[in-house]
Amino acid sequence: MAEVDHLAAERATARFDVEEMKVAWAGSRHAVHVADRMARLVASDPVFRKDNRTMLSRKELFKDTLRKAAHAWKRIVELRLTEEEADLLRQYVDQPGYVDLHWGMFVPAIKGQGTEEQQHKWLPLAYKFQIIGCYAQTELGHGSNVQGLETTATFDPKTDEFVIHSPTLTSSKWWPGGLGKASTHAVVYARLITEGKDYGIHGFIVQLRSLEDHSPLPGVTLGDIGGKFGSGAYNSMDNGVLRFDHVRIPRDQMLMRLSQVTREGKYVHSNVPKQLLYGTMVYVRQSIVADASKALSRAVCIAVRYSAVRKQFGSQDGGPETQVLNYKTQQSRLFPLLASAYAFRFVGDWLNWLYTDVTQKLEAKDFSTLQEAHACTAGLKAVTTSVTADAIEECRKLCGGHGYLNSSGLPELFAVYVPACTYEGDNVVLLLQVARILMKTVSQLASGKQPVGTMAYMGKVQYLMQCKSAVSSAEDWLNPDAIQEAFEARALRMAVNCAQNISQAASQEEGFYERSPDLLEAAVAHIQLIIVTKFIEKVHQEIPGHGVKEQLQALCNVYALYILHKHLGDFLATGCITPRQGALANEQLGKLYAQVRPNAVALVDAFNYTDHYLGSVLGRYDGDVYPALYEEAWKDPLNETVVPEGYHEYLRPLIKQQQLKLSRL
Ligand SMILES: CC/C=C\C/C=C\C/C=C\C/C=C\C/C=C\C/C=C/C(=O)SCCNC(=O)CCNC(=O)[C@H](O)C(C)(C)COP(=O)(O)OP(=O)(O)OC[C@H]1O[C@@H](n2cnc3c(N)ncnc32)[C@H](O)[C@@H]1OP(=O)(O)O
Ligand SMILES: Cc1cc2nc3c(=O)[nH]c(=O)nc-3n(C[C@H](O)[C@H](O)[C@H](O)COP(=O)(O)OP(=O)(O)OC[C@H]3O[C@@H](n4cnc5c(N)ncnc54)[C@H](O)[C@@H]3O)c2cc1C
């Protein structure tokens, strides 16, 4: 009971309106309402139970995923849920499965790369689940280097068909989610060959399995690629392997919005940038940023609530021990992660806006913002997923020994989340893309070309290369202009340093290769500047609710000053701030942690997660952790019998043998 009281007391110390913070987090009152309804719908349905997930075998887990997906679809249809509601319902079911790829990549690929006619034909089938699709791009031999894919699609003018073929072992499709066991169709990326010429990678809709009995079609070899990291976790997904042996598809199953092959076999490229082929990846990368804030906020919610419940040391004269949340070290590890969850949420919203804006411009044949969309989605995907993966592990450690139990929810969350650093583009590969664009922008500065969008600050090169921070007290670091200037100067100076070093190499390519570790850091600095800028912009907006704006302001400062403290070397080496100013930033950070402390539990309550979605005995809303931990232990299959299976075979003979030996002595 004492623990329950603890969280109630924590909630009472909050200095802001939690209900209004829920609105700020979700984006609107409507969003809070819909999310609440969908979360409760899932939590109250026994089919969506997930507390036994880590104890299921792979086969059981996969069947459970099929069952949940079918039940979710049934509820979506029965309740006539809107697209927004259906997306949320699937999110709260919280079990990776083929439907993620069907809705998340197969449908968007057809929408983005199919002609109107193709969309008209294929989308209704996908919308009604008459076909199930996946996104088959990566191969055994190549993932990052898309141009290196080997699968071929050779046009045969005699039959008006493409022949899809896997010429080598390394050309086997490898990894696509939903491919292994569930999908009937795939968007397959292959080298288009017509009239004897290789035109590079294009997308094709290919049927893989019979719609009658689900068996692979002739010439198609299919299977699952095997168990993955962690128990439960991403093993609910059937990541697959696929080989083609001269499989024929009609010509009109090439996705022809960007380029076409005529009946005669002539290749025609529309007047659009060829990078639009990568559009589905750009779309998913922006949703992965929004998803990072969800995963991070879940981990932080668990760690904050448990840290308020957990007590160690400090008891005097039999009085209460100290809540571990009161230790300054716990705060300095946890509160930056709390601030990062909010930062990623807001930058995710902004990125979604940017993506929508770019999409509208593309429809009007305006391709000017394509590079900005690529740089922002690639860079933000890389930084937010890397931070989130590390942060989930840090939250596990923040929960001490109990964090290592499956029932804490953290091991599974980590195992599900960590591949986000790799899929949809390895984070290093993506940051190097950002670096390439930074170098291009720096090189254009001399010609007077004004950078735009998130690179616009580079236009202030004369000022930012020589400015000195005016900060002279810890409080000065609360001024957003001081923060903004320091971050801009750091990012620009790192990029310019890289460009200068590259220019001394024998060639641009060689210089880029040699300096790539520095370029990664420059790219991270640029992306951190974007995150800080968008958080500052958010806080400048009108935000209703008692104390809400003040809390967000504090979190924004925590985020920025934490990054400054963590990357102090960058700020000092580039001469943006002095060691004294660095020390003042750290002093201010300590004061901000003290400000966050009484609000911490309420700040994670504002995420509005149900206990079902959190899936953690440590993160329970009521804080009644110990009885739940105790009860959970007894549910383990090992505890089904008092004497374990194997006792008579292995333990008893061993003990008896030793006893016999001893008795002979
Ligand atoms: C449990 C699920 C959890 C979270 C998910 C939440 C929500 C998501 C919703 C649904 C999805 C569901 C589940 C997701 C889970 C897993 C799915 C995973 C799927 C996959 O992984 S699919 C495969 C992804 N593969 C990659 O990302 C490959 C990475 N490689 C590349 O992108 C490219 O090959 C690379 C590295 C960019 C290089 O390409 P290329 O060699 O062609 O280019 P260059 O470097 O020479 O550049 C040329 C030129 O093009 C510009 N450019 C490159 N890319 C783009 C782009 N995307 N858009 C625009 N422009 C681009 C580049 O800047 C150069 O420009 P320049 O000529 O210099 O002007
Ligand atoms: C869980 C999961 C789900 C997936 N789902 C899908 C899916 O649905 N569909 C699909 O098509 N694919 C999918 N993939 C594949 C995924 O997109 C690729 O694994 C990813 O793009 C990374 O490519 P890779 O495996 O070739 O890594 P590699 O490129 O081989 O990376 C290996 C190492 O090399 C480094 N490296 C590579 N190139 C460079 C370079 N130029 N400079 C410096 N370092 C470099 C990387 O940083 C990394 O450290 C999935 C992968 C996973 C793990």
PDB file of N, CA and C in Angstrom, residues 226-266:
ATOM      1  N   GLY A 226      14.612 -17.027 -39.757  1.00  0.00           N
ATOM      2  CA  GLY A 226      15.065 -17.584 -38.481  1.00  0.00           C
ATOM      3  C   GLY A 226      14.906 -16.647 -37.301  1.00  0.00           C
ATOM      4  N   GLY A 227      15.156 -17.214 -36.119  1.00  0.00           N
ATOM      5  CA  GLY A 227      14.927 -16.485 -34.864  1.00  0.00           C
ATOM      6  C   GLY A 227      15.824 -15.262 -34.732  1.00  0.00           C
ATOM      7  N   LYS A 228      15.294 -14.248 -34.051  1.00  0.00           N
ATOM      8  CA  LYS A 228      16.030 -12.987 -33.890  1.00  0.00           C
ATOM      9  C   LYS A 228      16.241 -12.667 -32.408  1.00  0.00           C
ATOM     10  N   PHE A 229      17.070 -11.713 -32.149  1.00  0.00           N
ATOM     11  CA  PHE A 229      17.465 -11.173 -30.842  1.00  0.00           C
ATOM     12  C   PHE A 229      16.308 -11.129 -29.820  1.00  0.00           C
ATOM     13  N   GLY A 230      16.527 -11.742 -28.656  1.00  0.00           N
ATOM     14  CA  GLY A 230      15.581 -11.582 -27.549  1.00  0.00           C
ATOM     15  C   GLY A 230      14.430 -12.560 -27.591  1.00  0.00           C
ATOM     16  N   SER A 231      13.762 -12.717 -26.439  1.00  0.00           N
ATOM     17  CA  SER A 231      12.594 -13.614 -26.415  1.00  0.00           C
ATOM     18  C   SER A 231      11.342 -12.786 -26.670  1.00  0.00           C
ATOM     19  N   GLY A 232      10.375 -13.390 -27.357  1.00  0.00           N
ATOM     20  CA  GLY A 232       9.205 -12.606 -27.766  1.00  0.00           C
ATOM     21  C   GLY A 232       9.690 -11.619 -28.806  1.00  0.00           C
ATOM     22  N   ALA A 233       9.515 -10.342 -28.470  1.00  0.00           N
ATOM     23  CA  ALA A 233      10.086  -9.239 -29.238  1.00  0.00           C
ATOM     24  C   ALA A 233       9.793  -9.350 -30.737  1.00  0.00           C
ATOM     25  N   TYR A 234      10.806  -9.103 -31.582  1.00  0.00           N
ATOM     26  CA  TYR A 234      10.573  -9.027 -33.023  1.00  0.00           C
ATOM     27  C   TYR A 234      10.387 -10.413 -33.642  1.00  0.00           C
ATOM     28  N   ASN A 235      10.413 -11.460 -32.818  1.00  0.00           N
ATOM     29  CA  ASN A 235      10.212 -12.811 -33.346  1.00  0.00           C
ATOM     30  C   ASN A 235       8.769 -13.073 -33.756  1.00  0.00           C
ATOM     31  N   SER A 236       7.884 -12.146 -33.431  1.00  0.00           N
ATOM     32  CA  SER A 236       6.502 -12.260 -33.915  1.00  0.00           C
ATOM     33  C   SER A 236       6.436 -11.955 -35.410  1.00  0.00           C
ATOM     34  N   MET A 237       7.488 -11.348 -35.921  1.00  0.00           N
ATOM     35  CA  MET A 237       7.530 -10.972 -37.344  1.00  0.00           C
ATOM     36  C   MET A 237       8.181 -12.085 -38.162  1.00  0.00           C
ATOM     37  N   ASP A 238       7.581 -12.379 -39.319  1.00  0.00           N
ATOM     38  CA  ASP A 238       8.140 -13.399 -40.219  1.00  0.00           C
ATOM     39  C   ASP A 238       9.006 -12.725 -41.275  1.00  0.00           C
ATOM     40  N   ASN A 239      10.179 -12.266 -40.851  1.00  0.00           N
ATOM     41  CA  ASN A 239      11.130 -11.730 -41.840  1.00  0.00           C
ATOM     42  C   ASN A 239      11.536 -12.877 -42.761  1.00  0.00           C
ATOM     43  N   GLY A 240      11.550 -12.610 -44.053  1.00  0.00           N
ATOM     44  CA  GLY A 240      11.628 -13.755 -44.961  1.00  0.00           C
ATOM     45  C   GLY A 240      12.756 -13.755 -45.972  1.00  0.00           C
ATOM     46  N   VAL A 241      12.900 -14.940 -46.613  1.00  0.00           N
ATOM     47  CA  VAL A 241      13.829 -15.135 -47.721  1.00  0.00           C
ATOM     48  C   VAL A 241      12.993 -15.505 -48.945  1.00  0.00           C
ATOM     49  N   LEU A 242      13.442 -15.023 -50.113  1.00  0.00           N
ATOM     50  CA  LEU A 242      12.659 -15.228 -51.339  1.00  0.00           C
ATOM     51  C   LEU A 242      13.595 -15.347 -52.527  1.00  0.00           C
ATOM     52  N   ARG A 243      13.349 -16.415 -53.341  1.00  0.00           N
ATOM     53  CA  ARG A 243      14.124 -16.558 -54.578  1.00  0.00           C
ATOM     54  C   ARG A 243      13.169 -16.766 -55.746  1.00  0.00           C
ATOM     55  N   PHE A 244      13.560 -16.216 -56.875  1.00  0.00           N
ATOM     56  CA  PHE A 244      12.758 -16.365 -58.088  1.00  0.00           C
ATOM     57  C   PHE A 244      13.527 -17.191 -59.110  1.00  0.00           C
ATOM     58  N   ASP A 245      12.796 -18.118 -59.738  1.00  0.00           N
ATOM     59  CA  ASP A 245      13.392 -18.856 -60.845  1.00  0.00           C
ATOM     60  C   ASP A 245      12.565 -18.536 -62.105  1.00  0.00           C
ATOM     61  N   HIS A 246      12.976 -17.454 -62.774  1.00  0.00           N
ATOM     62  CA  HIS A 246      12.317 -17.048 -64.026  1.00  0.00           C
ATOM     63  C   HIS A 246      10.796 -16.972 -63.868  1.00  0.00           C
ATOM     64  N   VAL A 247      10.360 -16.158 -62.923  1.00  0.00           N
ATOM     65  CA  VAL A 247       8.919 -15.989 -62.670  1.00  0.00           C
ATOM     66  C   VAL A 247       8.393 -14.873 -63.572  1.00  0.00           C
ATOM     67  N   ARG A 248       7.293 -15.168 -64.274  1.00  0.00           N
ATOM     68  CA  ARG A 248       6.773 -14.191 -65.234  1.00  0.00           C
ATOM     69  C   ARG A 248       5.625 -13.381 -64.629  1.00  0.00           C
ATOM     70  N   ILE A 249       5.686 -12.066 -64.862  1.00  0.00           N
ATOM     71  CA  ILE A 249       4.569 -11.201 -64.434  1.00  0.00           C
ATOM     72  C   ILE A 249       4.193 -10.300 -65.610  1.00  0.00           C
ATOM     73  N   PRO A 250       2.916  -9.887 -65.696  1.00  0.00           N
ATOM     74  CA  PRO A 250       2.531  -8.996 -66.800  1.00  0.00           C
ATOM     75  C   PRO A 250       3.283  -7.666 -66.725  1.00  0.00           C
ATOM     76  N   ARG A 251       3.491  -7.052 -67.881  1.00  0.00           N
ATOM     77  CA  ARG A 251       4.244  -5.782 -67.943  1.00  0.00           C
ATOM     78  C   ARG A 251       3.617  -4.727 -67.035  1.00  0.00           C
ATOM     79  N   ASP A 252       2.280  -4.732 -66.942  1.00  0.00           N
ATOM     80  CA  ASP A 252       1.647  -3.657 -66.164  1.00  0.00           C
ATOM     81  C   ASP A 252       1.798  -3.840 -64.646  1.00  0.00           C
ATOM     82  N   GLN A 253       2.597  -4.814 -64.231  1.00  0.00           N
ATOM     83  CA  GLN A 253       2.889  -4.928 -62.794  1.00  0.00           C
ATOM     84  C   GLN A 253       4.218  -4.263 -62.416  1.00  0.00           C
ATOM     85  N   MET A 254       4.843  -3.634 -63.401  1.00  0.00           N
ATOM     86  CA  MET A 254       5.960  -2.731 -63.044  1.00  0.00           C
ATOM     87  C   MET A 254       5.313  -1.441 -62.541  1.00  0.00           C
ATOM     88  N   LEU A 255       5.786  -0.915 -61.403  1.00  0.00           N
ATOM     89  CA  LEU A 255       5.235   0.345 -60.891  1.00  0.00           C
ATOM     90  C   LEU A 255       5.710   1.478 -61.798  1.00  0.00           C
ATOM     91  N   MET A 256       4.754   2.091 -62.520  1.00  0.00           N
ATOM     92  CA  MET A 256       5.140   2.915 -63.672  1.00  0.00           C
ATOM     93  C   MET A 256       4.920   4.412 -63.500  1.00  0.00           C
ATOM     94  N   ARG A 257       4.815   4.890 -62.268  1.00  0.00           N
ATOM     95  CA  ARG A 257       4.585   6.329 -62.130  1.00  0.00           C
ATOM     96  C   ARG A 257       5.829   7.141 -62.530  1.00  0.00           C
ATOM     97  N   LEU A 258       7.009   6.602 -62.198  1.00  0.00           N
ATOM     98  CA  LEU A 258       8.238   7.357 -62.443  1.00  0.00           C
ATOM     99  C   LEU A 258       8.846   7.054 -63.801  1.00  0.00           C
ATOM    100  N   SER A 259       8.728   5.800 -64.239  1.00  0.00           N
ATOM    101  CA  SER A 259       9.249   5.439 -65.556  1.00  0.00           C
ATOM    102  C   SER A 259       8.430   4.263 -66.086  1.00  0.00           C
ATOM    103  N   GLN A 260       8.449   4.112 -67.391  1.00  0.00           N
ATOM    104  CA  GLN A 260       7.614   3.096 -68.015  1.00  0.00           C
ATOM    105  C   GLN A 260       8.418   2.263 -69.012  1.00  0.00           C
ATOM    106  N   VAL A 261       7.884   1.072 -69.294  1.00  0.00           N
ATOM    107  CA  VAL A 261       8.383   0.272 -70.418  1.00  0.00           C
ATOM    108  C   VAL A 261       7.189   0.088 -71.356  1.00  0.00           C
ATOM    109  N   THR A 262       7.385   0.461 -72.622  1.00  0.00           N
ATOM    110  CA  THR A 262       6.262   0.390 -73.566  1.00  0.00           C
ATOM    111  C   THR A 262       6.043  -1.048 -74.030  1.00  0.00           C
ATOM    112  N   ARG A 263       4.959  -1.278 -74.748  1.00  0.00           N
ATOM    113  CA  ARG A 263       4.638  -2.611 -75.281  1.00  0.00           C
ATOM    114  C   ARG A 263       5.802  -3.139 -76.127  1.00  0.00           C
ATOM    115  N   GLU A 264       6.518  -2.205 -76.783  1.00  0.00           N
ATOM    116  CA  GLU A 264       7.641  -2.603 -77.657  1.00  0.00           C
ATOM    117  C   GLU A 264       8.917  -2.835 -76.854  1.00  0.00           C
ATOM    118  N   GLY A 265       8.890  -2.456 -75.573  1.00  0.00           N
ATOM    119  CA  GLY A 265      10.082  -2.661 -74.751  1.00  0.00           C
ATOM    120  C   GLY A 265      10.958  -1.426 -74.638  1.00  0.00           C
ATOM    121  N   LYS A 266      10.425  -0.271 -75.043  1.00  0.00           N
ATOM    122  CA  LYS A 266      11.217   0.960 -74.955  1.00  0.00           C
ATOM    123  C   LYS A 266      11.097   1.510 -73.537  1.00  0.00           C
TER     124      LYS A 266
END
